[in-house]
Structures are given as C-alpha cells and as structure tokens.
mmCIF file of C-alpha atoms in Angstrom:
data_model
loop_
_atom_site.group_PDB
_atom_site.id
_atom_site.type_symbol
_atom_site.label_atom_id
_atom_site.label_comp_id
_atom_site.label_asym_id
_atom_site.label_seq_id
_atom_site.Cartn_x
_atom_site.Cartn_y
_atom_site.Cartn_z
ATOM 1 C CA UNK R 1025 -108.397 40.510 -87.853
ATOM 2 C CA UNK R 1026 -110.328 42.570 -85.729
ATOM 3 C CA UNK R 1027 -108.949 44.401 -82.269
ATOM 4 C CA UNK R 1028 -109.919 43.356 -79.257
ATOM 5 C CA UNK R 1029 -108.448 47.172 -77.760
ATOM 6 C CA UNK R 1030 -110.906 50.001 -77.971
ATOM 7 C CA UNK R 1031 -113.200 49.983 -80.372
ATOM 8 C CA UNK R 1032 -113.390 46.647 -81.648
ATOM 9 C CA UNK R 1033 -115.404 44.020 -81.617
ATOM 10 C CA UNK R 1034 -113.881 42.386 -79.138
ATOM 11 C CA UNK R 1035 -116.034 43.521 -76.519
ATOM 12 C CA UNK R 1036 -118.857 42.319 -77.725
ATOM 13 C CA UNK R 1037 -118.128 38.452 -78.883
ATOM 14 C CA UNK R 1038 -120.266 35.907 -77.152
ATOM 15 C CA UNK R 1039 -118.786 32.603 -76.637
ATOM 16 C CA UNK R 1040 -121.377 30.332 -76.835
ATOM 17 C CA UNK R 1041 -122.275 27.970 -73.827
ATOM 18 C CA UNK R 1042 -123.243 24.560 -74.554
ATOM 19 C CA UNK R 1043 -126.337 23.825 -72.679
ATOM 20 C CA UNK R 1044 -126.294 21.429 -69.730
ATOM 21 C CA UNK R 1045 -128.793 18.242 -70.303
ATOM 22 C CA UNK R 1046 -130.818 17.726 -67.221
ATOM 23 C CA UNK R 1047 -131.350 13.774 -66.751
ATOM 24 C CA UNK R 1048 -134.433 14.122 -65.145
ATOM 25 C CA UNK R 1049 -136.228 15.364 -68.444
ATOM 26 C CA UNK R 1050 -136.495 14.090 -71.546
ATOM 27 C CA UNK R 1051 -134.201 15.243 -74.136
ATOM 28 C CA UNK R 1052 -136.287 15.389 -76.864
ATOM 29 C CA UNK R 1053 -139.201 17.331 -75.044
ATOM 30 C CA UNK R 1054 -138.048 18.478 -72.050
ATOM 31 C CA UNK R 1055 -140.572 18.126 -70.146
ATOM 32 C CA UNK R 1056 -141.851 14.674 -69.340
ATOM 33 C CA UNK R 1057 -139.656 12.387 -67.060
ATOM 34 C CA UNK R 1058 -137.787 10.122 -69.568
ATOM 35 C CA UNK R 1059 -138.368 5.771 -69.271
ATOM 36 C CA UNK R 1060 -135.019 5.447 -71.338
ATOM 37 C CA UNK R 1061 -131.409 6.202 -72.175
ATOM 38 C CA UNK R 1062 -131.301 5.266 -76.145
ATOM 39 C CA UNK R 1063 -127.676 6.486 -76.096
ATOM 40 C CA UNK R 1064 -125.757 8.208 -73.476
ATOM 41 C CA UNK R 1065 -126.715 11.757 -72.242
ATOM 42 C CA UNK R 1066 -130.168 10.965 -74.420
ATOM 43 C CA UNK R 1067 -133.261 9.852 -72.544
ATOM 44 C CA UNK R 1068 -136.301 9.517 -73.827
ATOM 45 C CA UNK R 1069 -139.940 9.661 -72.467
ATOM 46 C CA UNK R 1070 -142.257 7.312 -74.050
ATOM 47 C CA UNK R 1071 -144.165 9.470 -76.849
ATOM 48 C CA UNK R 1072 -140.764 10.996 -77.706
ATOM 49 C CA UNK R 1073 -139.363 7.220 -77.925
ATOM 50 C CA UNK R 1074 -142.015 5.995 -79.994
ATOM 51 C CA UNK R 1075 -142.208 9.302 -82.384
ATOM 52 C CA UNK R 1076 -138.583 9.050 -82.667
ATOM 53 C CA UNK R 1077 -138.302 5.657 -83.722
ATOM 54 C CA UNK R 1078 -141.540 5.863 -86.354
ATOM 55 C CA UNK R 1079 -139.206 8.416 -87.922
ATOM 56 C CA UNK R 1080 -136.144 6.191 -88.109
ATOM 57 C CA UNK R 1081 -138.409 3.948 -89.661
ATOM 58 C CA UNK R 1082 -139.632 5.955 -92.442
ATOM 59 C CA UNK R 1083 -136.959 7.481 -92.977
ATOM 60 C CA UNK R 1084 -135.498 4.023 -94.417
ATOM 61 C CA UNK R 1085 -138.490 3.759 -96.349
ATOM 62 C CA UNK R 1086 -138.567 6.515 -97.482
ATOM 63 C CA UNK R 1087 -134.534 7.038 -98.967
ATOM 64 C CA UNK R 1088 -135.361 3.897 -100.421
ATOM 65 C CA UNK R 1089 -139.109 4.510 -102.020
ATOM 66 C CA UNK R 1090 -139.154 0.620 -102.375
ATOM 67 C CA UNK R 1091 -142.701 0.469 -101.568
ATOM 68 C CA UNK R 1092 -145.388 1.099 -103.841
ATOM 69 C CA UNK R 1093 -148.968 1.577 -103.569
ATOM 70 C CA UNK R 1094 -151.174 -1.299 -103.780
ATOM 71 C CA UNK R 1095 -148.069 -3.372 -103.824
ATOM 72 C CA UNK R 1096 -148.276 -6.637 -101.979
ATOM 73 C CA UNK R 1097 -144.803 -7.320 -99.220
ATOM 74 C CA UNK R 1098 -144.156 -9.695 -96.743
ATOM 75 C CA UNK R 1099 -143.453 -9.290 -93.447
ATOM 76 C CA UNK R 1100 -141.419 -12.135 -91.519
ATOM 77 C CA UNK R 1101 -142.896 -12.233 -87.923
ATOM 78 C CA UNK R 1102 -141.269 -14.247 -85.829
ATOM 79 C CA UNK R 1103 -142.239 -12.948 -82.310
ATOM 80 C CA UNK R 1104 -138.866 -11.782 -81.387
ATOM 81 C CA UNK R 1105 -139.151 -8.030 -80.295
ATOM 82 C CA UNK R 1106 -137.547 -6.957 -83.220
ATOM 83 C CA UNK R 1107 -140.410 -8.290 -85.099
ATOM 84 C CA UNK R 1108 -143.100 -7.177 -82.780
ATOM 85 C CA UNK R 1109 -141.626 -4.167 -83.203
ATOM 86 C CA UNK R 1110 -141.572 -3.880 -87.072
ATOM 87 C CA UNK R 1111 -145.708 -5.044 -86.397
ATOM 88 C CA UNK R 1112 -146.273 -2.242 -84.824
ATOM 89 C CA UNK R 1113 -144.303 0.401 -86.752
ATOM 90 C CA UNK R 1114 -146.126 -0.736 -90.390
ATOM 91 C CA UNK R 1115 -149.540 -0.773 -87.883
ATOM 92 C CA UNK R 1116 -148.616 2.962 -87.706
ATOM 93 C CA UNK R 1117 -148.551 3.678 -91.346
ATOM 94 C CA UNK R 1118 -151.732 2.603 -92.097
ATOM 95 C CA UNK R 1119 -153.408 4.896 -89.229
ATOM 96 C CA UNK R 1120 -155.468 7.192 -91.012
ATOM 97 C CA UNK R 1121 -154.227 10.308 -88.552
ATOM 98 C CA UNK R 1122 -150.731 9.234 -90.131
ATOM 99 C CA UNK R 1123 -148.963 12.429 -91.983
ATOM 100 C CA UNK R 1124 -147.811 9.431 -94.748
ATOM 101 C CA UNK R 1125 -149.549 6.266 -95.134
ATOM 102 C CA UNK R 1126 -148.212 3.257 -96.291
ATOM 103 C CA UNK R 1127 -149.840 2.239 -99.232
ATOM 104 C CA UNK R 1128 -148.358 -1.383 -99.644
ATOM 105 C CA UNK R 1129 -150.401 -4.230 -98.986
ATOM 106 C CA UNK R 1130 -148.707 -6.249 -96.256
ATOM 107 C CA UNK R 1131 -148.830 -10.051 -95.462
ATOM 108 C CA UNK R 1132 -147.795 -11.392 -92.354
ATOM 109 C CA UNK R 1133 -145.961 -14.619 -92.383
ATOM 110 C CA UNK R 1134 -145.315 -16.647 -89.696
ATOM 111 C CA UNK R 1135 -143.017 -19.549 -90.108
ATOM 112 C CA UNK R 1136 -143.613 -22.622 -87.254
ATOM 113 C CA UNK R 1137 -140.826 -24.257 -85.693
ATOM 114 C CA UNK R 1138 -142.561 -25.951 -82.844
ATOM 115 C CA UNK R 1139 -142.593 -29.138 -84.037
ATOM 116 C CA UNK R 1140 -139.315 -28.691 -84.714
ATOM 117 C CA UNK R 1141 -138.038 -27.561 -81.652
ATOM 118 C CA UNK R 1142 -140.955 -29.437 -80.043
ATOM 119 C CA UNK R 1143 -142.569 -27.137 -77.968
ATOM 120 C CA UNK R 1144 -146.193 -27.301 -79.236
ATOM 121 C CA UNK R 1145 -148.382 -24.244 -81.217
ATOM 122 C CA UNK R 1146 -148.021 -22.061 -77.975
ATOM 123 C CA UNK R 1147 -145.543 -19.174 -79.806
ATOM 124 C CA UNK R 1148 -147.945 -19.487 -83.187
ATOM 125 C CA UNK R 1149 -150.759 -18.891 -80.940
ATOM 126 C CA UNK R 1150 -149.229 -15.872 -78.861
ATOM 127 C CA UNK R 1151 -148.062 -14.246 -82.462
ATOM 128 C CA UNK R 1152 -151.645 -14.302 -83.217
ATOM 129 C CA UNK R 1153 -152.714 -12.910 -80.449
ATOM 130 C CA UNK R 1154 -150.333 -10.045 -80.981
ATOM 131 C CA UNK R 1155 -151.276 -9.292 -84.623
ATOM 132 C CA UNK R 1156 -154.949 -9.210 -83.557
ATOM 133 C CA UNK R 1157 -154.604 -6.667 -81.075
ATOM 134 C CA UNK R 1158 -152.687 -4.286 -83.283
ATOM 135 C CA UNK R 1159 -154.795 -1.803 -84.381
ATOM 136 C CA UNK R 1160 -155.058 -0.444 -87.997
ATOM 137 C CA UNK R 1161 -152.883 -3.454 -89.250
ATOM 138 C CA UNK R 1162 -154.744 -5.902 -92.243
ATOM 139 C CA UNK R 1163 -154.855 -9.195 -90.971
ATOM 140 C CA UNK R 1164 -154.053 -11.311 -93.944
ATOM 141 C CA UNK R 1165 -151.397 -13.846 -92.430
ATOM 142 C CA UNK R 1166 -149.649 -16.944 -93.700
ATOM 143 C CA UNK R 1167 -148.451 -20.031 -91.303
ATOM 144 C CA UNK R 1168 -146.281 -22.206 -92.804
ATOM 145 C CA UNK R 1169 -143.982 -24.667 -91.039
ATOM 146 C CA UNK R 1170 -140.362 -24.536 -91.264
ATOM 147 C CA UNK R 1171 -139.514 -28.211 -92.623
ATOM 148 C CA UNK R 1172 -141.721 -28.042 -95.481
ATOM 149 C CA UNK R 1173 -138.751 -26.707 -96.917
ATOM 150 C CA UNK R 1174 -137.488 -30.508 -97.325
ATOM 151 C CA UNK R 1175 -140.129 -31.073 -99.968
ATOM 152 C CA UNK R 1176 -137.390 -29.610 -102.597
ATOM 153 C CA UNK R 1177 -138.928 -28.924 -105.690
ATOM 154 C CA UNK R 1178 -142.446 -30.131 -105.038
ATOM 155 C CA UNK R 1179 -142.284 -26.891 -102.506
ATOM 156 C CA UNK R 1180 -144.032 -24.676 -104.575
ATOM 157 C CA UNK R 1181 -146.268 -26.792 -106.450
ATOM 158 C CA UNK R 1182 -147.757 -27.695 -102.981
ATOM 159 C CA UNK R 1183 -148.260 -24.581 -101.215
ATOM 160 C CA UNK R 1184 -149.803 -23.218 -104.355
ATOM 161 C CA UNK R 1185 -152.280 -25.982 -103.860
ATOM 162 C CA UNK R 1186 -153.243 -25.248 -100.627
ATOM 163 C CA UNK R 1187 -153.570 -21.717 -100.736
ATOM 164 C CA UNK R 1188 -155.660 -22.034 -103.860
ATOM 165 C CA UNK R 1189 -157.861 -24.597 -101.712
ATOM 166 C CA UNK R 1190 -157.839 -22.698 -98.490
ATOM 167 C CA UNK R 1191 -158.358 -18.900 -99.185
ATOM 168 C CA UNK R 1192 -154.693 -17.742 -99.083
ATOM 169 C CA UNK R 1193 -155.098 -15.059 -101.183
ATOM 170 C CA UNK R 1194 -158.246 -13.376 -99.774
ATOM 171 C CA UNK R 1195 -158.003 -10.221 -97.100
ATOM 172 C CA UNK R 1196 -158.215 -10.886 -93.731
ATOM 173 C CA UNK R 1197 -157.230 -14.316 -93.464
ATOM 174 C CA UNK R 1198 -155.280 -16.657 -91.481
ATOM 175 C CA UNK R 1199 -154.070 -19.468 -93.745
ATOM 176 C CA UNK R 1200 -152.298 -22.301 -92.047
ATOM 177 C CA UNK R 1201 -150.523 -24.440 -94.305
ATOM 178 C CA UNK R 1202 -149.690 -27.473 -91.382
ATOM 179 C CA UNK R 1203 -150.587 -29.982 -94.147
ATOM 180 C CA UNK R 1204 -147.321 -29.621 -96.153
ATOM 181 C CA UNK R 1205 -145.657 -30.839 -92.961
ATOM 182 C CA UNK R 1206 -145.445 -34.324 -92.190
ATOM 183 C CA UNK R 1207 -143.561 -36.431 -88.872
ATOM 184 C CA UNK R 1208 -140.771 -37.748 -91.816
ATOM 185 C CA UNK R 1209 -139.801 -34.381 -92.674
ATOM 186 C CA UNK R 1210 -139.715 -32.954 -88.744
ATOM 187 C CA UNK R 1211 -137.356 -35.692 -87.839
ATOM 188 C CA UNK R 1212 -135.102 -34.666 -90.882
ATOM 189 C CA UNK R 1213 -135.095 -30.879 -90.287
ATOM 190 C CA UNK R 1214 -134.246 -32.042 -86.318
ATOM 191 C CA UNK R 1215 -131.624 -34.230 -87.663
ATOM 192 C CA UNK R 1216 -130.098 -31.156 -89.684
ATOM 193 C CA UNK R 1217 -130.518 -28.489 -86.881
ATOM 194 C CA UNK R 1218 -128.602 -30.360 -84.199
ATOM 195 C CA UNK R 1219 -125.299 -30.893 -86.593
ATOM 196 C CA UNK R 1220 -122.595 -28.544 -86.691
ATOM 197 C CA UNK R 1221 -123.790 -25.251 -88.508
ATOM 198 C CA UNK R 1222 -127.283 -25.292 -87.519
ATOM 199 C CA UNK R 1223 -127.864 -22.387 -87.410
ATOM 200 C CA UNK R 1224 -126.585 -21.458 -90.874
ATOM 201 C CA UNK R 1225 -128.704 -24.284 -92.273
ATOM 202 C CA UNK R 1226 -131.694 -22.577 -90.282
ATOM 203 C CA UNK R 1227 -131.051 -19.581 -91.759
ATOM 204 C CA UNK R 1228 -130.986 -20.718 -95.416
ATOM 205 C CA UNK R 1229 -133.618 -23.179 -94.855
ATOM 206 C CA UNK R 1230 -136.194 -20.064 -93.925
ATOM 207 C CA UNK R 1231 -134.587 -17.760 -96.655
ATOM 208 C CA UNK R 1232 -135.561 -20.379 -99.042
ATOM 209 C CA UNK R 1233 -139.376 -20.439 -97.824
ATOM 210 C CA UNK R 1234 -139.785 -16.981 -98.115
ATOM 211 C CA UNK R 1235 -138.746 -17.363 -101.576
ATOM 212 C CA UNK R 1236 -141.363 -19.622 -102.480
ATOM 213 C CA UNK R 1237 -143.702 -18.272 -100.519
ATOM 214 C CA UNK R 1238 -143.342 -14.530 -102.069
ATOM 215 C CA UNK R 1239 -143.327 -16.595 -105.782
ATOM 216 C CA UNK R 1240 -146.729 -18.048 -105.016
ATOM 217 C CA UNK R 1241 -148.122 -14.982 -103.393
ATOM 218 C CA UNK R 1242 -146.744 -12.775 -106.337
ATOM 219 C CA UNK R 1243 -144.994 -10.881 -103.578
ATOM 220 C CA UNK R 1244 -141.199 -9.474 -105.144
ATOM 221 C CA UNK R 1245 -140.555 -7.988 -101.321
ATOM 222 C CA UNK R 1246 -139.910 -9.398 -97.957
ATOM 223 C CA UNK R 1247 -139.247 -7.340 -95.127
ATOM 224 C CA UNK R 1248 -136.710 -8.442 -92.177
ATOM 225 C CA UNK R 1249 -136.837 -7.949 -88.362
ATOM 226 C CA UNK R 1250 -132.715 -8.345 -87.967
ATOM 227 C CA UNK R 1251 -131.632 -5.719 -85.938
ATOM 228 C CA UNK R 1252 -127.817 -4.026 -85.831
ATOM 229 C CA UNK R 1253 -126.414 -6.403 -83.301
ATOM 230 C CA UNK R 1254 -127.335 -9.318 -85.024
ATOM 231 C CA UNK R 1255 -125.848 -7.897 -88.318
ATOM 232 C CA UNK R 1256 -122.612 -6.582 -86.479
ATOM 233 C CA UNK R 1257 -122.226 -10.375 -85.175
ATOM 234 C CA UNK R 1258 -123.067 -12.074 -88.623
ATOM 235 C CA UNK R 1259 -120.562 -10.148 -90.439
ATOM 236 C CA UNK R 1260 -117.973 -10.771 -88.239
ATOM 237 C CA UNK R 1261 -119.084 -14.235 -88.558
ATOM 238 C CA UNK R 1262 -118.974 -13.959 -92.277
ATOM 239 C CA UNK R 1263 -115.303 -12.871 -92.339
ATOM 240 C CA UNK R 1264 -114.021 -15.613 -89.788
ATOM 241 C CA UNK R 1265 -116.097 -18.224 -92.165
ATOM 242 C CA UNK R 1266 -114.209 -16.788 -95.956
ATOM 243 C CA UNK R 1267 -117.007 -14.965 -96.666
ATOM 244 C CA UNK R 1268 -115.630 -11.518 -96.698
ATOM 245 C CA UNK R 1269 -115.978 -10.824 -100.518
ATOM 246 C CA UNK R 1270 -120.188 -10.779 -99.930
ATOM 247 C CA UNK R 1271 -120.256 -8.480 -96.619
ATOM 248 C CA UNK R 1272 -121.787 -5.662 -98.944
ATOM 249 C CA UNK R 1273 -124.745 -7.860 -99.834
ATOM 250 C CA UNK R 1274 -125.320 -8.759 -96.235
ATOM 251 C CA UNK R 1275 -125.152 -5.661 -94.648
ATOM 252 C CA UNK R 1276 -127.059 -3.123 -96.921
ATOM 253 C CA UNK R 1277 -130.539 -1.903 -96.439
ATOM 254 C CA UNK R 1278 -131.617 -3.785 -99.393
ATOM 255 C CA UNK R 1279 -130.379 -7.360 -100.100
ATOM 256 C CA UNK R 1280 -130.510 -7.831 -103.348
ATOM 257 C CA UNK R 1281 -128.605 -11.364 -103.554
ATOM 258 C CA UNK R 1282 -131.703 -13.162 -105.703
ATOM 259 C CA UNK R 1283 -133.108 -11.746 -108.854
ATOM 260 C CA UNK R 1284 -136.616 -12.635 -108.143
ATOM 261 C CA UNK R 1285 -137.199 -10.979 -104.404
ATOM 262 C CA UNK R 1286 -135.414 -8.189 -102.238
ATOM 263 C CA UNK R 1287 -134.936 -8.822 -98.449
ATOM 264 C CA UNK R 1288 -135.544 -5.604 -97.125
ATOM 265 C CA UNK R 1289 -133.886 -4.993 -93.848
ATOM 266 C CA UNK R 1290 -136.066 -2.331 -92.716
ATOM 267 C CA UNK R 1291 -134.666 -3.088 -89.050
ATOM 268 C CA UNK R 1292 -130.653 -2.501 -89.444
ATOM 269 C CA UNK R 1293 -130.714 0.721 -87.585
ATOM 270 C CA UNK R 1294 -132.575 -0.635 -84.677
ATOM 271 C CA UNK R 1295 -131.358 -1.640 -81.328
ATOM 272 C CA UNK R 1296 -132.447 -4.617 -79.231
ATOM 273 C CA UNK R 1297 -132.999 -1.956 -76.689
ATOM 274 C CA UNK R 1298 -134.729 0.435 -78.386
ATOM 275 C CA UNK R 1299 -137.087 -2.678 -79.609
ATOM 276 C CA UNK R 1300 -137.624 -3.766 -76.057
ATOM 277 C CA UNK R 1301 -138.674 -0.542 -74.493
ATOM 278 C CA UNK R 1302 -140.842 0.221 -77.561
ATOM 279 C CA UNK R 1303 -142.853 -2.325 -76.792
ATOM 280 C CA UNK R 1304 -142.970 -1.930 -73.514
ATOM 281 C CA UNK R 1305 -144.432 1.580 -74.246
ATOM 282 C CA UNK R 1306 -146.736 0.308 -76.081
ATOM 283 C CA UNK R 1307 -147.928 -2.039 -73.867
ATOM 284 C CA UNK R 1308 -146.771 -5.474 -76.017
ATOM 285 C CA UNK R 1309 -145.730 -8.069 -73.908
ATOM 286 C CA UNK R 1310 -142.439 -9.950 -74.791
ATOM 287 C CA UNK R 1311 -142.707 -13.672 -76.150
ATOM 288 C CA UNK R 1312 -140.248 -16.627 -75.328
ATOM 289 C CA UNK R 1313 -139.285 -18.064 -78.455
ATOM 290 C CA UNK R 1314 -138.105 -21.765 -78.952
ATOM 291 C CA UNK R 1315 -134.533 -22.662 -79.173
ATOM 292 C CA UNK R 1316 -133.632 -25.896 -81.049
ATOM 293 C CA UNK R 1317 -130.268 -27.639 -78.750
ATOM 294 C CA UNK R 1318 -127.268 -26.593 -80.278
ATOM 295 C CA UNK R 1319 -124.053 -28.858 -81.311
ATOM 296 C CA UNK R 1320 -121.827 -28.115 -80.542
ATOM 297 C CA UNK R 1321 -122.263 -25.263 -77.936
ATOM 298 C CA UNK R 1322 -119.701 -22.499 -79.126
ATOM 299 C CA UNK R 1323 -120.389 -22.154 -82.970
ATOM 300 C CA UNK R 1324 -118.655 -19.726 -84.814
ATOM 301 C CA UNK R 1325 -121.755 -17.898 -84.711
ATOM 302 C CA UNK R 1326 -121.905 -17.566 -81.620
ATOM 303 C CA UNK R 1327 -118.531 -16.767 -80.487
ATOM 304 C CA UNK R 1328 -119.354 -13.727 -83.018
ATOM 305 C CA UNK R 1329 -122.389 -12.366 -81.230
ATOM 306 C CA UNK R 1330 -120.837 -12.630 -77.736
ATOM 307 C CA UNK R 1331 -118.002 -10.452 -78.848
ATOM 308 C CA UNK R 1332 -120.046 -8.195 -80.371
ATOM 309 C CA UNK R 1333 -122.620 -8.451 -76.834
ATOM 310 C CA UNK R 1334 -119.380 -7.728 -74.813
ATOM 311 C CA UNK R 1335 -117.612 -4.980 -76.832
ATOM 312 C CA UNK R 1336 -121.025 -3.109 -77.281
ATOM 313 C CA UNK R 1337 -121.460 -3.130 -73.514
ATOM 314 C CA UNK R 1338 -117.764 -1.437 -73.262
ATOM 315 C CA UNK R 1339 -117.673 0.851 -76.253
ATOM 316 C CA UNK R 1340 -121.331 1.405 -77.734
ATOM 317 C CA UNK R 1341 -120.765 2.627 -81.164
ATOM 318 C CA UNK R 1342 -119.146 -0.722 -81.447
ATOM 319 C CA UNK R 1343 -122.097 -1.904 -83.469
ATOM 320 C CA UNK R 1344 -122.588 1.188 -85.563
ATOM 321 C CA UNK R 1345 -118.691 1.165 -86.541
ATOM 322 C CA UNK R 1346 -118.703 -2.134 -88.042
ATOM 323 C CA UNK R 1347 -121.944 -1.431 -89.899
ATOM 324 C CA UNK R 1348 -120.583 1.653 -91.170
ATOM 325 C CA UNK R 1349 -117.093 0.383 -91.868
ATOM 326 C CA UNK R 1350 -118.790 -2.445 -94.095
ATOM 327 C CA UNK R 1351 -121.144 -0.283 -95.967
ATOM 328 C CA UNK R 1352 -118.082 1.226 -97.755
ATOM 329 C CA UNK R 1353 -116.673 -1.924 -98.784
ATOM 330 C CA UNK R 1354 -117.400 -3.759 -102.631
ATOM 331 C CA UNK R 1355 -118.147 -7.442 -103.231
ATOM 332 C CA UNK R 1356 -116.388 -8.933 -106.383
ATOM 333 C CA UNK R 1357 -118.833 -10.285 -109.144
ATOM 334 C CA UNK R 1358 -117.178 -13.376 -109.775
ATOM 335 C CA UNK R 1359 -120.325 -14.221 -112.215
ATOM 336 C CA UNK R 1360 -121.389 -17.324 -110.085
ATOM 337 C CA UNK R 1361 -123.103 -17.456 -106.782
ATOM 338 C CA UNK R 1362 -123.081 -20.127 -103.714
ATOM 339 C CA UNK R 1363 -125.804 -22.169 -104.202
ATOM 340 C CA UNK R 1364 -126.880 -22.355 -100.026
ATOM 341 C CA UNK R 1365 -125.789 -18.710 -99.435
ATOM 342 C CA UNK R 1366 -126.432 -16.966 -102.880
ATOM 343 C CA UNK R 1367 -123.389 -14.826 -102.137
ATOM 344 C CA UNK R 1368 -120.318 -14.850 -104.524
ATOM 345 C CA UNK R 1369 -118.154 -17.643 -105.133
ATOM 346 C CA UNK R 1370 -115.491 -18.743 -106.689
ATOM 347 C CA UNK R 1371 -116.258 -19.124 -110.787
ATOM 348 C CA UNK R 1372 -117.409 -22.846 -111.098
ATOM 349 C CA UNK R 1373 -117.522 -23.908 -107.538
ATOM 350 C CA UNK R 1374 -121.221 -24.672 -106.176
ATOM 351 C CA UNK R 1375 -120.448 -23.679 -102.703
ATOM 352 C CA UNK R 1376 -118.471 -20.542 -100.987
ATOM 353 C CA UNK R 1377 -115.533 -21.451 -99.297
ATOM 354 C CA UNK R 1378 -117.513 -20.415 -96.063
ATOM 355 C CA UNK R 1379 -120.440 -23.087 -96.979
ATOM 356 C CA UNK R 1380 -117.844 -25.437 -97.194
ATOM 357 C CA UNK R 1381 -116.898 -25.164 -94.115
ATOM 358 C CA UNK R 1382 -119.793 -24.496 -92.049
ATOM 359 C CA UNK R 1383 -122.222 -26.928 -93.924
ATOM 360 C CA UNK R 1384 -119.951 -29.609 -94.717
ATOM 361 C CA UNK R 1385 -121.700 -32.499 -97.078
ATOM 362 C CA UNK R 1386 -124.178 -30.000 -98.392
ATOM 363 C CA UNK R 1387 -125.337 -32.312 -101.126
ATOM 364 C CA UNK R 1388 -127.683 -34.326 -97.995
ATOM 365 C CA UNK R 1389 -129.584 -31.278 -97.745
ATOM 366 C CA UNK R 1390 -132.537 -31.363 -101.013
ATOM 367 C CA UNK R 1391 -133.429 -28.037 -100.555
ATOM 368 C CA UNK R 1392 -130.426 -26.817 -101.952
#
C-alpha cells in the first residue's frame, strides 16, 4: 500500500469530482436550452431528443437483424403517438443522408374502428394525412376494418379478392378494403366489445387480422407501436388473469407465439412521454382516437394500467423493473397453445385458464 508520509504518492491522488448538471442546458449537448426531462437530472433539447431516440430505435433493430433487405413488414398504425411515432422513426431510415438505411419494404396498415365505435372516417382520414406528410416514407397502405374479422374462415379468401381487384399489392397505394365490412357484422363486433373482456376480445380480434393480412400480403413480420407502460400493465394483467406461465412470450422484443408471423415490438423501450414530445418536435400533431363504452367500467385491465400509471408517477423505474424482472423468467411448453391467446395452456384444453375467465363462452366468437 503506498504512504501517504513523505514521499509517496499520497500527495498527489486526485479524487475525482463528479460534475454538477446544469438544468438549464441540455445534457446531451450542453448547449441548447433543453424542451424535456426524459428521466430525472436528464433534459433534452429537441435534436438531442430526436437523435437519441432514432438510436434507441436502431439499436433494437439492429441486436435483432430481423429485417432484411427487400423484405416486405407491416407496420400497425393506429394514430396513437406511439404509432405516429414508430411512422416517423422508419421515415428516418429510409432518408438517404441516413448513416444505415432500412432496406425493408414497409406497409402501413391501418385497421378502422369507426363504425365500430361509431364515430365516422374522421381518425382514418387524419392517419392519412399524417403518413402523407412524412417525408421519405413509401406510401403503400392497407385499410381494413376491424369486424371483418367475423367473416371466420372466408377472411382470407376475401381480402385476397379484393386486393387482387383493387391494386393492393402495387407501390404507392392506398387500398381500402370497406367492402368486406357489412352493417350485420358491425352490430356483432359492437355486441362483443361492450361485454365483459372487451378489450381482450379487441385485442385478439386485431391480432387475428394482422395475421391474415401479412398471409395475403406474403408479409412474415408485423411491427407493434405498444410502448413500456402498456406492457408493464398487461403483464400484470396477465398474472392476475392465470396467465403467468406465457409472460416471456408477451414481453420480449420479438413475439414469436405463431409459427407463421413475428410481432415485433419495436416500441417496448419507449415511453408515452418520450413519444409525445417527439412528436411535438417534430411538429406532428396528436390525434383523438375512438373509445368503444366499456362494461363494466373497472376491468381487470384496467385496474392494471392505473397501478402501473400511479406507481410510475411515484417511483419511475417502476415500469422498467417489471419489464426487466419478466425478461428473466421461462414459459413452460406444455405442447398445446390457447386457441384466442396462442399462449400456453394446459395439454388438451382449448382455452388458458385466463381466456376462461376473461372471455367466458368463447365458442360465440367465429373467429376463434
């Protein structure tokens, strides 16, 4: 150990200081005034913000390499800012100033609930608008209403019909596929919605159209707007619902629950804030989505999200600790999966236990 008397080296240690953050300067930079505090002690200014989150963007991408060149995806555009927001940051790989391009061929899809929630074309309309003001994005894009899911196994056989007829698969086209919806099957889907476990019906009701729609488009990727809150809050839902043996499927970058596409969820590390003021950097206005009523009021679902709203607000790596803390857990392959969720279940049962519970008479719904 060396002396700190007389000729050591005591004399001339340097402790090191830890640099004071000034809050009046970005952090990244330092040197433009920052627009927003990411996380605490971090602000950002607005090119910082927006190279910053590119990056996180890639990055995911890019641990992957999921993409590949020429390789047709989907993109699930729903006008929520997380979705806007994943618009804009696959608008920035195909800049040609970008230091890596994305190479994938990318189709917007746009699934219509307003006759569902009856609210009229206005949100289809304003997503439009969007996409055609985002520069160095293709415009091929897809509209295809939400209860033409109830045509069961005619599905397919339909939209490949009409998007033989109509153009679907040329460049730089808006295909709207209205025709496969009729006033019989908007009246079911209502129907279905406003039960108990809407919104998990919702949910498997637009998986299911992305499926087909990715089959007829020979697309094997989808990509996902979802953003860490909204996973945080559906896995808690998941465990309160029996569901806890498939939280590794649900939470990973890559769902990989059917054989035929992969869900990529190219938004988990994302915050709704970090969304938000993204676009507000980039000068995107944010677009009020339709709700369809709820019954009852306080679903499981949620009760999950408003904990995980509330605890966030208190603690904020509450959201990062439960996605962490369920990447390290393993689902069981039990050999058979839930025919609504397509997670594991129980070797010759057709539902989860969750699905069960949340669904209830399952068989009413053809899709399934």
């Amino acid at each position: 150990m060396c002396s700190t008397a007389e000729g050591g080296c005591g004399d001339t240690v340097r402790r090191r200081v830890k640099k004071e953050r000034r809050n009046d300067r970005c952090f990244k930079c330092e040197i433009a005034s920052p627009v927003v505090v990411i996380r605490q002690g971090d602000p950002f200014c607005g090119p910082c913000l927006e190279h910053y989150l590119v990056h996180k963007f890639r990055q995911g991408l890019g641990k992957t390499k999921i993409l590949y060149p020429g390789e047709p995806v989907l993109l699930d555009i729903t006008g929520s800012p997380s979705s806007l927001t994943l618009l804009r940051l696959m608008a920035s790989g195909y800049d040609k100033a970008s230091h890596k391009r994305i190479t994938a061929t990318p189709i917007i899809v746009i699934v219509d609930e307003s006759r569902v929630c009856e609210v009229g074309e206005s949100v289809v309309t304003e997503v439009l608008r969007v996409v055609e003001e985002t520069p160095h994005m293709p415009r091929r894009v897809v509209i295809v209403p939400l209860e033409a899911v109830f045509l069961g196994e005619a599905l397919e056989a339909e939209m490949r019909t009409l998007l033989n007829s109509t153009g679907g698969n040329d460049d730089n086209s808006v295909v709207d596929l209205s025709e496969l919806s009729s006033p019989e099957l908007v009246s079911q889907t209502r129907e279905v919605l406003l039960k108990p476990g809407g919104d998990e019906v919702r949910g498997s009701m637009k998986r299911r159209l992305l499926t087909a729609l990715a089959r007829n488009l020979e697309c094997s990727k989808v990509m996902l707007s979802s953003t860490s809150s909204e996973f945080a809050a559906k896995l808690l839902e998941s465990v309160a619902t029996g569901r806890g043996s498939g939280i590794s499927f649900q939470c990973n970058y890559l769902d990989t629950r059917s054989s035929e596409v992969t869900f990529i969820n190219c938004m988990r590390e994302f915050t709704l804030k970090e969304c938000v003021y993204y676009l507000r950097c980039q000068g995107v206005p944010l677009l009020t989505l339709p709700q369809p009523q709820q019954h009852p009021p306080s679903t499981i679902a949620q009760l999950a999200e408003s904990f995980i709203t509330s605890l966030q607000s208190e603690f904020p790596s509450t959201v990062s600790t439960v996605l962490r803390t369920a990447a390290k857990l393993e689902s069981v392959q039990t050999g058979a999966n839930c025919k609504a969720c397509v997670l594991p279940c129980p070797v010759g049962a057709v539902y989860c236990h969750g699905c069960e519970i949340v669904l209830g008479d399952a068989d009413d719904l053809p899709f399934l």
